[in-house]
PDB file of C-alpha atoms in Angstrom:
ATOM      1  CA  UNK A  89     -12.870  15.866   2.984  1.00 86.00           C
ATOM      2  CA  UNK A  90      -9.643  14.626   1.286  1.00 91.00           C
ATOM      3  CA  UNK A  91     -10.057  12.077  -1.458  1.00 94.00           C
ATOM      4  CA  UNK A  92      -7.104  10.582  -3.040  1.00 96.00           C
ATOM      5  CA  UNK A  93      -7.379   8.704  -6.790  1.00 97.00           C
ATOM      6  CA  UNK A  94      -5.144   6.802  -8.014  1.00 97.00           C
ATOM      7  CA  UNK A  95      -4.724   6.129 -11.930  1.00 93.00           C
ATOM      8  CA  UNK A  96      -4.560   3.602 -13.284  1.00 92.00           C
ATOM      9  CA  UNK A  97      -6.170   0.813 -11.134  1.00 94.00           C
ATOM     10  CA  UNK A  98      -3.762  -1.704 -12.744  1.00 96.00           C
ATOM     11  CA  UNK A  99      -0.811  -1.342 -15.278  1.00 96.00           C
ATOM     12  CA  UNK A 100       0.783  -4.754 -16.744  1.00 97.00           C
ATOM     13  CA  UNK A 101       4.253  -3.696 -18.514  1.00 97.00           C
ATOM     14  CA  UNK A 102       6.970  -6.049 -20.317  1.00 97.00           C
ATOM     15  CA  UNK A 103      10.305  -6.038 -17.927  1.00 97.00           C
ATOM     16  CA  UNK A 104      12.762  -2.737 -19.029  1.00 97.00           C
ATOM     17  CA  UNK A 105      10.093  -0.813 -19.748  1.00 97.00           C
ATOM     18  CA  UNK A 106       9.977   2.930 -17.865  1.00 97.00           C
ATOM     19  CA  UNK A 107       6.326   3.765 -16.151  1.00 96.00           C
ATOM     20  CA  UNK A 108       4.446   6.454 -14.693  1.00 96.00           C
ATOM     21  CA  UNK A 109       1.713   5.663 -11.675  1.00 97.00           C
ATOM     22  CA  UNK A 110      -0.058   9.096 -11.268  1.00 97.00           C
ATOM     23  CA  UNK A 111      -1.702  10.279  -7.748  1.00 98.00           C
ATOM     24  CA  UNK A 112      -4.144  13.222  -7.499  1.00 98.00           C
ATOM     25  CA  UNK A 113      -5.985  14.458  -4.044  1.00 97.00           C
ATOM     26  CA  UNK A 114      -8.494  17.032  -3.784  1.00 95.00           C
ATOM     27  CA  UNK A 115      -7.188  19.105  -0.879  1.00 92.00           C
ATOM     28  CA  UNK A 116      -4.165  20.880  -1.496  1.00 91.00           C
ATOM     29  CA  UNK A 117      -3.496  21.983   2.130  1.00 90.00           C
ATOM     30  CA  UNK A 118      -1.323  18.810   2.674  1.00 91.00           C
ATOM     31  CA  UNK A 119       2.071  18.218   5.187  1.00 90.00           C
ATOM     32  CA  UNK A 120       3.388  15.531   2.968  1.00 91.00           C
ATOM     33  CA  UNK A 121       2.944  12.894   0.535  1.00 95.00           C
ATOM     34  CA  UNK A 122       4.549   9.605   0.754  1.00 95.00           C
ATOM     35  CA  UNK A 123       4.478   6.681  -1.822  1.00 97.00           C
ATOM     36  CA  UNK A 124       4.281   2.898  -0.585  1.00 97.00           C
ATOM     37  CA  UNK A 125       4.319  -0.431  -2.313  1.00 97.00           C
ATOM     38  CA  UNK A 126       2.116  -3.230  -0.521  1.00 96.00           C
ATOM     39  CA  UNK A 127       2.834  -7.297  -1.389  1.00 94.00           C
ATOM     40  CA  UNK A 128       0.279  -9.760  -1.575  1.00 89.00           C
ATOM     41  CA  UNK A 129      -0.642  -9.943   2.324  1.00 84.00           C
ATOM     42  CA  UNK A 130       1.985  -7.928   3.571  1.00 87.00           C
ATOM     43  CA  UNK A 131       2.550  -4.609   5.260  1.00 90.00           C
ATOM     44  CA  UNK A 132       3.374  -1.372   3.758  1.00 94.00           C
ATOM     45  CA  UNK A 133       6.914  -0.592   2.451  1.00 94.00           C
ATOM     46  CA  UNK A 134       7.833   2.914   2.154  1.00 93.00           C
ATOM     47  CA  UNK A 135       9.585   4.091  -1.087  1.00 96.00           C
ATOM     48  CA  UNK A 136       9.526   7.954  -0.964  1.00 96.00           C
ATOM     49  CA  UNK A 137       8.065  10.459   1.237  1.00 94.00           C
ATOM     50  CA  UNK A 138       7.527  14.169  -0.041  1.00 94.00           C
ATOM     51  CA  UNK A 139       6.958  17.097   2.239  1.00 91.00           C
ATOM     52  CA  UNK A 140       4.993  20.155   0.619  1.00 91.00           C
ATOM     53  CA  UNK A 141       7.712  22.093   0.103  1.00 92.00           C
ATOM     54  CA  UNK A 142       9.273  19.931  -2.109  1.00 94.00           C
ATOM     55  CA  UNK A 143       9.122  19.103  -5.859  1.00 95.00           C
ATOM     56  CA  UNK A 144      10.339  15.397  -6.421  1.00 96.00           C
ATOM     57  CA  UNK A 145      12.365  12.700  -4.564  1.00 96.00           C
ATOM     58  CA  UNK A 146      13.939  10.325  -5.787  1.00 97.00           C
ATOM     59  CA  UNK A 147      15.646   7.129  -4.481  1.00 95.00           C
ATOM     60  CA  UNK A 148      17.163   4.392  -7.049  1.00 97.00           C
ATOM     61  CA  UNK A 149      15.330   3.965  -9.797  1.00 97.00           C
ATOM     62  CA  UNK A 150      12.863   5.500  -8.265  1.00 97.00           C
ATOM     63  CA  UNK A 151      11.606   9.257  -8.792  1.00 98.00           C
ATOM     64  CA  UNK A 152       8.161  10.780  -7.195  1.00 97.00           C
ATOM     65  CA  UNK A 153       6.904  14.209  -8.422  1.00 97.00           C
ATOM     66  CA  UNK A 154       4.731  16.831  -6.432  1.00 97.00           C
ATOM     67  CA  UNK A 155       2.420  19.407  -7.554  1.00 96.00           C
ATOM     68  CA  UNK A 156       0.125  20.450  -4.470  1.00 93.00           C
ATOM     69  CA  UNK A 157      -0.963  23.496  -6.314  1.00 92.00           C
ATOM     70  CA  UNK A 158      -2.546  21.393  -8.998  1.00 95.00           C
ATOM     71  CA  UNK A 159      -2.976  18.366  -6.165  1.00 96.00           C
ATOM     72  CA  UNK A 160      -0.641  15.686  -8.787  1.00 97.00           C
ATOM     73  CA  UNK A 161       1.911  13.800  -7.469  1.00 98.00           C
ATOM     74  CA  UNK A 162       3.557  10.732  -9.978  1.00 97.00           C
ATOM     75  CA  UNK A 163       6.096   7.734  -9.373  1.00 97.00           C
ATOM     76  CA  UNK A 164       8.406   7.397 -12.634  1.00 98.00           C
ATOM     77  CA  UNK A 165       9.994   4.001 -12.130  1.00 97.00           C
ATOM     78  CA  UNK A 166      12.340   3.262 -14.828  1.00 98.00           C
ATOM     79  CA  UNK A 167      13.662   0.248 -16.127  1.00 97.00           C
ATOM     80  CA  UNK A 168      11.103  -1.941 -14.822  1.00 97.00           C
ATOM     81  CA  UNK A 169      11.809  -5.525 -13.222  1.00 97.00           C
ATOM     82  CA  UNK A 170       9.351  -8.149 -12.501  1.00 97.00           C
ATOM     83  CA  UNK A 171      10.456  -7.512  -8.529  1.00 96.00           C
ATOM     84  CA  UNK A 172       8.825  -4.254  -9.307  1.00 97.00           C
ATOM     85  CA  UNK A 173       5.481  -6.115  -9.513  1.00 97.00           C
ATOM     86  CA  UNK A 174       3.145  -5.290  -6.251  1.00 97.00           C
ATOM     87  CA  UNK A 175       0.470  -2.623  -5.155  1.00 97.00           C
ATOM     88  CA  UNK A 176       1.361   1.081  -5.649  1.00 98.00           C
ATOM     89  CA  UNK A 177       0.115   3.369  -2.400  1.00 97.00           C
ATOM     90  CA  UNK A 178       0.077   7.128  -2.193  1.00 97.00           C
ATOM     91  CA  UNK A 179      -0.845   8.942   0.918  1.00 95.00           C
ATOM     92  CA  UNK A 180      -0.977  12.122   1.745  1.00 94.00           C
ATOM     93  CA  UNK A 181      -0.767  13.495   5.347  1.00 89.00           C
ATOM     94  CA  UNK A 182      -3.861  16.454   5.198  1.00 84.00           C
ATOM     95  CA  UNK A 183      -4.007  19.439   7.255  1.00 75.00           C
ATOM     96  CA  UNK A 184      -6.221  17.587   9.796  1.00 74.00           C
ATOM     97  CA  UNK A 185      -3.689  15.312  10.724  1.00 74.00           C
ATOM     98  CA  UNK A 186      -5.211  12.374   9.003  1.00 81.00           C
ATOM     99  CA  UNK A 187      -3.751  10.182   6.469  1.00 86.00           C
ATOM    100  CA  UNK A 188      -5.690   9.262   3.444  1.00 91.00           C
ATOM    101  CA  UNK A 189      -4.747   6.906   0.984  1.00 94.00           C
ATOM    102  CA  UNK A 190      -5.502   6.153  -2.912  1.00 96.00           C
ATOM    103  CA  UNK A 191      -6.860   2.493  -3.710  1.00 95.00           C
ATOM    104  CA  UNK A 192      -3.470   1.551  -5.422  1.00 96.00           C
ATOM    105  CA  UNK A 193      -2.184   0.779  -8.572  1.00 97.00           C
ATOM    106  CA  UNK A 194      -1.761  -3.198  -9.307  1.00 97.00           C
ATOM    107  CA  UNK A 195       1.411  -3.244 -10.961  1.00 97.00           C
ATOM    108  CA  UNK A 196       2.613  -6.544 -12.879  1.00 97.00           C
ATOM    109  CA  UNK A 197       5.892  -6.174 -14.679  1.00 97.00           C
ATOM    110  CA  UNK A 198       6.615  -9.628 -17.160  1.00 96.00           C
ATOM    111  CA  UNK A 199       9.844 -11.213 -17.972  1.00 95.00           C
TER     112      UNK A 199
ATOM    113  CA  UNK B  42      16.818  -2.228  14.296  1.00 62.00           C
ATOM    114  CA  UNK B  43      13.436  -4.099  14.653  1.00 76.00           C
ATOM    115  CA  UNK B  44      10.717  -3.132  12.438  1.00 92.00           C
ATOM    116  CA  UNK B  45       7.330  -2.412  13.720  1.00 96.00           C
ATOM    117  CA  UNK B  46       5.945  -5.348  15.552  1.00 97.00           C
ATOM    118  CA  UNK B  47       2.435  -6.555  15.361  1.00 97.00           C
ATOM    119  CA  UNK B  48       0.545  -9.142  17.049  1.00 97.00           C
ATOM    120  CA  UNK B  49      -0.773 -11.967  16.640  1.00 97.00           C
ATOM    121  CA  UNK B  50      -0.330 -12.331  12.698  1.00 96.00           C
ATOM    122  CA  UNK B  51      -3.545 -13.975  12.105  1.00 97.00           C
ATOM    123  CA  UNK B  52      -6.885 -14.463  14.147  1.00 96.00           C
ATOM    124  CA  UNK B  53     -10.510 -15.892  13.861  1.00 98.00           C
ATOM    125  CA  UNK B  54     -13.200 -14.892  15.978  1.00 97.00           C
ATOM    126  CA  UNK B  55     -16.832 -15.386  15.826  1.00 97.00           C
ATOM    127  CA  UNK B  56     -19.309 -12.102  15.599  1.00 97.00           C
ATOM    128  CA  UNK B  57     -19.952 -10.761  18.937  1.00 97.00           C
ATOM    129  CA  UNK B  58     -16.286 -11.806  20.500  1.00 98.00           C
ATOM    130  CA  UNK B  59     -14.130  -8.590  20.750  1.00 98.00           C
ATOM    131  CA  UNK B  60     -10.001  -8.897  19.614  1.00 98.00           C
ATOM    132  CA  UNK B  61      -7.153  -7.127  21.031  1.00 98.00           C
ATOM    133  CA  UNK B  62      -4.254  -6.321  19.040  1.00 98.00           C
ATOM    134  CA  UNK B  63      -1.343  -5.354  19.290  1.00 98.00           C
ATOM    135  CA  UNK B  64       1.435  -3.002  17.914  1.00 98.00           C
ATOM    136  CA  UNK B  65       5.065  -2.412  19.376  1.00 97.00           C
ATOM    137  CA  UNK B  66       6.641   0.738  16.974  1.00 96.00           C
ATOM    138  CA  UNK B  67      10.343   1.166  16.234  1.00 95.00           C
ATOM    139  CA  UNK B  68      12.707   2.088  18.778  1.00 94.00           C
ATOM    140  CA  UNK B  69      12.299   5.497  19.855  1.00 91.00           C
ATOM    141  CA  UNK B  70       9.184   6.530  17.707  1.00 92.00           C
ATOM    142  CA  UNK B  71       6.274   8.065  19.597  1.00 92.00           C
ATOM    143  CA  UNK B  72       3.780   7.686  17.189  1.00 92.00           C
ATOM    144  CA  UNK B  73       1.415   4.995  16.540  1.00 94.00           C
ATOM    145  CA  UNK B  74      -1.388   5.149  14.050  1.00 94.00           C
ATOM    146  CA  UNK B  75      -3.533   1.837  12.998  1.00 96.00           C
ATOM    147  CA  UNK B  76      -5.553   1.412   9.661  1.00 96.00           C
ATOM    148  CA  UNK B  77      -8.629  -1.004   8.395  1.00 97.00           C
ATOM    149  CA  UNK B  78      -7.698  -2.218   5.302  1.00 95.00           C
ATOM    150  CA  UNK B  79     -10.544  -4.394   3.002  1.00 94.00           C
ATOM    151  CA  UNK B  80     -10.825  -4.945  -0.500  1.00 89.00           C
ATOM    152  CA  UNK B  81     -13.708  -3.110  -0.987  1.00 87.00           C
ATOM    153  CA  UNK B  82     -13.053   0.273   0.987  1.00 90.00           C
ATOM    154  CA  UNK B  83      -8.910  -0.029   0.799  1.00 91.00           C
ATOM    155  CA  UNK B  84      -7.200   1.700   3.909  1.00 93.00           C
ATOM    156  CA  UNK B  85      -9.016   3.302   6.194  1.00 93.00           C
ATOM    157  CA  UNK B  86      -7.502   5.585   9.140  1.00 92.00           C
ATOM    158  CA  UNK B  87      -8.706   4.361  12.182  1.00 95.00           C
ATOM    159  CA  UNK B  88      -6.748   6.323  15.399  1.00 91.00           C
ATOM    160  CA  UNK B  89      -3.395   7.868  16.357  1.00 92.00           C
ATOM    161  CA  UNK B  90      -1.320   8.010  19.267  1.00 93.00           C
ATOM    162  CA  UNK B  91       1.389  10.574  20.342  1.00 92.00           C
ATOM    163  CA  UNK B  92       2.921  10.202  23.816  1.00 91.00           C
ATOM    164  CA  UNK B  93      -0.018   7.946  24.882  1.00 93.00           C
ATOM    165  CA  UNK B  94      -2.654  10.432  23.772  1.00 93.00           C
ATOM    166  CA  UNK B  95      -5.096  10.134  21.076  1.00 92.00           C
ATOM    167  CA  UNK B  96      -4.998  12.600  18.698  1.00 89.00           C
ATOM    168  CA  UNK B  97      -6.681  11.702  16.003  1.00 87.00           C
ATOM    169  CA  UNK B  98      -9.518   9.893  15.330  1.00 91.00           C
ATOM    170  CA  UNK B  99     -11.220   8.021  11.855  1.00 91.00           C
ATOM    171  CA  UNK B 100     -14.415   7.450  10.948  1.00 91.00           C
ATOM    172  CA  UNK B 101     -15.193   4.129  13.109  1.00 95.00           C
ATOM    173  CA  UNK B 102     -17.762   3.254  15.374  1.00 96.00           C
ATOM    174  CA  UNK B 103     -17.320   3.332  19.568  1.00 95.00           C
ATOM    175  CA  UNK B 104     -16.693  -0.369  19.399  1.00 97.00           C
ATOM    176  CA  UNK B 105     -13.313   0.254  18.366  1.00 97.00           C
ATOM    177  CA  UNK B 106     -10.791   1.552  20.344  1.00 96.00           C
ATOM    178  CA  UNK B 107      -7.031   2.235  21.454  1.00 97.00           C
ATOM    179  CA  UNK B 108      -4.789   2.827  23.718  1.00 97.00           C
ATOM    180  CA  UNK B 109      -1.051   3.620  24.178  1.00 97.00           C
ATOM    181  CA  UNK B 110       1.324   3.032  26.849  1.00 96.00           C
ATOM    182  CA  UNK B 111       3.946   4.712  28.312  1.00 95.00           C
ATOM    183  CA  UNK B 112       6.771   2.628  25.894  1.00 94.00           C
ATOM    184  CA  UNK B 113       5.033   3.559  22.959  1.00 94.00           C
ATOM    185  CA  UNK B 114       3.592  -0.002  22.399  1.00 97.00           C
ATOM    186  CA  UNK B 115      -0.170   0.209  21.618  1.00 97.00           C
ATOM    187  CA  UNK B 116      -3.390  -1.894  21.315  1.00 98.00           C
ATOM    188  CA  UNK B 117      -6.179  -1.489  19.109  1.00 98.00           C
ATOM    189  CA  UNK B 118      -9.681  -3.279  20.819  1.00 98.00           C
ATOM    190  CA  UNK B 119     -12.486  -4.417  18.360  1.00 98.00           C
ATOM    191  CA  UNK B 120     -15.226  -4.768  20.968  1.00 96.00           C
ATOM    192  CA  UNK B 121     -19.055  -6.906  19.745  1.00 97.00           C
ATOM    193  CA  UNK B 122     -17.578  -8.043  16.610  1.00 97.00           C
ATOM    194  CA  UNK B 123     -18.828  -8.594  12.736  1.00 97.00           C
ATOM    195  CA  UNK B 124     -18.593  -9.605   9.775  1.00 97.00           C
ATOM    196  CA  UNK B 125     -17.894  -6.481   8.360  1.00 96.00           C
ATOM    197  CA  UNK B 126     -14.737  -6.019  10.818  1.00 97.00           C
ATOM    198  CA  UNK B 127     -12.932  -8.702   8.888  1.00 97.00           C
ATOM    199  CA  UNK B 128      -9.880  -6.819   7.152  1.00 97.00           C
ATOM    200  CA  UNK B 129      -6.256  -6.780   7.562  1.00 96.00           C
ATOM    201  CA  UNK B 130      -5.509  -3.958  10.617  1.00 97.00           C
ATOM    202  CA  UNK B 131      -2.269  -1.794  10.283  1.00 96.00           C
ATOM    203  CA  UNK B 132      -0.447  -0.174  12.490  1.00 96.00           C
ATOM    204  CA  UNK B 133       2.271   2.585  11.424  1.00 94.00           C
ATOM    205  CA  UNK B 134       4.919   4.089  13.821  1.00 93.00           C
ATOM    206  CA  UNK B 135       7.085   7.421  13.220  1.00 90.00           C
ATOM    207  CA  UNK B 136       9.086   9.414  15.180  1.00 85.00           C
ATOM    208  CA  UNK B 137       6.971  12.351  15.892  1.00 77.00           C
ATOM    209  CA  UNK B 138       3.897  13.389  15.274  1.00 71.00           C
ATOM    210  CA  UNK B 139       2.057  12.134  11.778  1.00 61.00           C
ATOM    211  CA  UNK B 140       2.003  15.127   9.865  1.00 62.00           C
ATOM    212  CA  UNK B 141       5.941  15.807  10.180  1.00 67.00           C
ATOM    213  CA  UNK B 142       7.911  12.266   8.845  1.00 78.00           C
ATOM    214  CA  UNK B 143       7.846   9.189   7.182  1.00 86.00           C
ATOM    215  CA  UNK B 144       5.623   6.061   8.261  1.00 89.00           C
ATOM    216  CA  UNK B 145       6.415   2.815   8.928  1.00 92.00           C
ATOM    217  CA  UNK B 146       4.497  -0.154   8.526  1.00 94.00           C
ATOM    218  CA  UNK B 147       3.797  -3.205  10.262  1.00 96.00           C
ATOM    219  CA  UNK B 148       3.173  -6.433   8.485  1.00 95.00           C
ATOM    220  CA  UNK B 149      -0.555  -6.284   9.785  1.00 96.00           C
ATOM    221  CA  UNK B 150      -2.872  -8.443  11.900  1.00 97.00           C
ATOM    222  CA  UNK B 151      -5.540 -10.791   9.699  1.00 97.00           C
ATOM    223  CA  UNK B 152      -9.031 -10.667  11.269  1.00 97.00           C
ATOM    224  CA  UNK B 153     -11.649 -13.083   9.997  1.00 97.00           C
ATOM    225  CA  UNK B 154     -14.482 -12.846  11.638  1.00 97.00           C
ATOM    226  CA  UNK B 155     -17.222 -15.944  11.464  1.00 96.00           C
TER     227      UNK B 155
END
C-alpha cells in the first residue's frame, strides 16, 4: 500500500526567504507525481506535475525534484511571498491507478 | 475555459438522509475522480470514472457511490448518512485516464452532516 509523508507538517518563513517542502512515498512503482497548493476551503490548484521519467519541473519560481528510486520528491520555492502562504499537496499517481496524497505542509510566509 | 464545476457548494443533511453531488469536468476531459477530504484522515480517493466506467475504486463503504454519464459530468451518492461522512468531497477531471496527466480540481462540495 502506498503511503505518502510529507515533511514538515508546517513551515512559518519571513517573506524573501528560499524553502524546501520535501515529499517521500513508499512505493516507487509510480506514473507521476504532481504538487498542489490547497487555500483555506478551497479546491486544489495544481503547480507542477512530474511523470517518472523525469527529474525536476519547474514553473516560475517554482522548481519540484524527483527521485523515485529513493521515493523523494521536493518543491524549492524561492523568494518567498506572503501569497505563497497555503497548504502544500503532493500526490503521486501509483501503479494501481490510485492517487494518494501526503497530509500537506502548512506554509505561512510573513511580511 | 470553465474550470471543473461542482455542485451545490455547501450542504447540511441530517444522519440517515443520503446527498447527491455533483461534478461537471473541463471541456473535453474524460476523466472524473472524487476525493473525501477531513482533517483528521486528509484526502482520501474515493472512485474514478473513464468514459462512464468505473475504474477504480477507494477504500469506502457500499453506501457510497458514482456514476458517469455519457458528457463526462458525474455524481457521487452518499446513501444512509453520518456523522463521520462530514468532509469536504473533491472531484478532479483530466483528459485521459489518471495515471497519464495532470489533475484538475474542483472547488469542492461542504457536507455537514447533523
Amino acid at each position: 500500500k502506498q503511503e505518502v509523508t510529507q515533511i514538515p507538517a508546517a513551515l512559518s518563513v519571513p517573506e524573501g526567504e528560499n524553502l524546501v517542502l520535501n515529499c517521500s512515498f513508499t512505493d516507487s512503482a509510480i506514473y507521476n507525481l504532481q504538487w498542489f497548493r490547497q487555500d483555506p476551503g478551497k479546491g486544489l490548484t495544481s503547480l507542477l506535475l512530474i511523470q517518472s521519467s523525469q527529474r525536476e519541473q519547474t514553473s516560475g519560481r517554482l522548481n519540484a525534484s524527483l527521485d523515485k528510486s529513493s521515493g523523494r520528491s521536493t518543491l524549492y520555492i524561492a523568494a518567498s511571498q506572503p501569497g505563497d502562504s497555503a497548504t502544500y499537496l503532493c500526490a503521486v499517481h501509483g501503479s494501481n491507478y490510485k492517487l494518494t496524497f501526503g497530509k500537506g505542509t502548512l506554509l505561512t510566509v510573513n511580511p | 475555459k470553465a474550470g471543473v464545476t461542482q455542485t451545490p457548494r455547501y450542504l447540511i443533511k441530517t444522519r440517515g438522509q443520503q446527498v447527491t453531488l455533483s461534478c461537471s469536468p473541463i471541456s473535453g476531459h474524460r476523466s472524473v475522480s472524487w476525493y473525501q477530504q477531513t482533517p483528521g484522515q486528509g484526502l482520501q480517493f474515493l472512485f474514478e470514472y473513464f468514459s462512464e466506467t468505473q475504474r477504480n475504486k477507494g477504500n469506502f463503504p457500499g453506501r457510497f457511490s458514482g456514476r458517469q454519464f455519457s458528457n463526462s459530468r458525474s455524481e457521487m451518492n452518499v446513501s444512509t448518512l453520518e456523522l463521520g461522512d462530514s468532509a469536504l468531497y473533491l472531484c478532479a477531471s483530466q483528459v485521459g485516464p489518471t495515471n497519464t496527466g495532470e489533475l484538475f480540481f474542483g472547488e469542492g462540495s461542504r457536507l455537514t452532516v447533523l
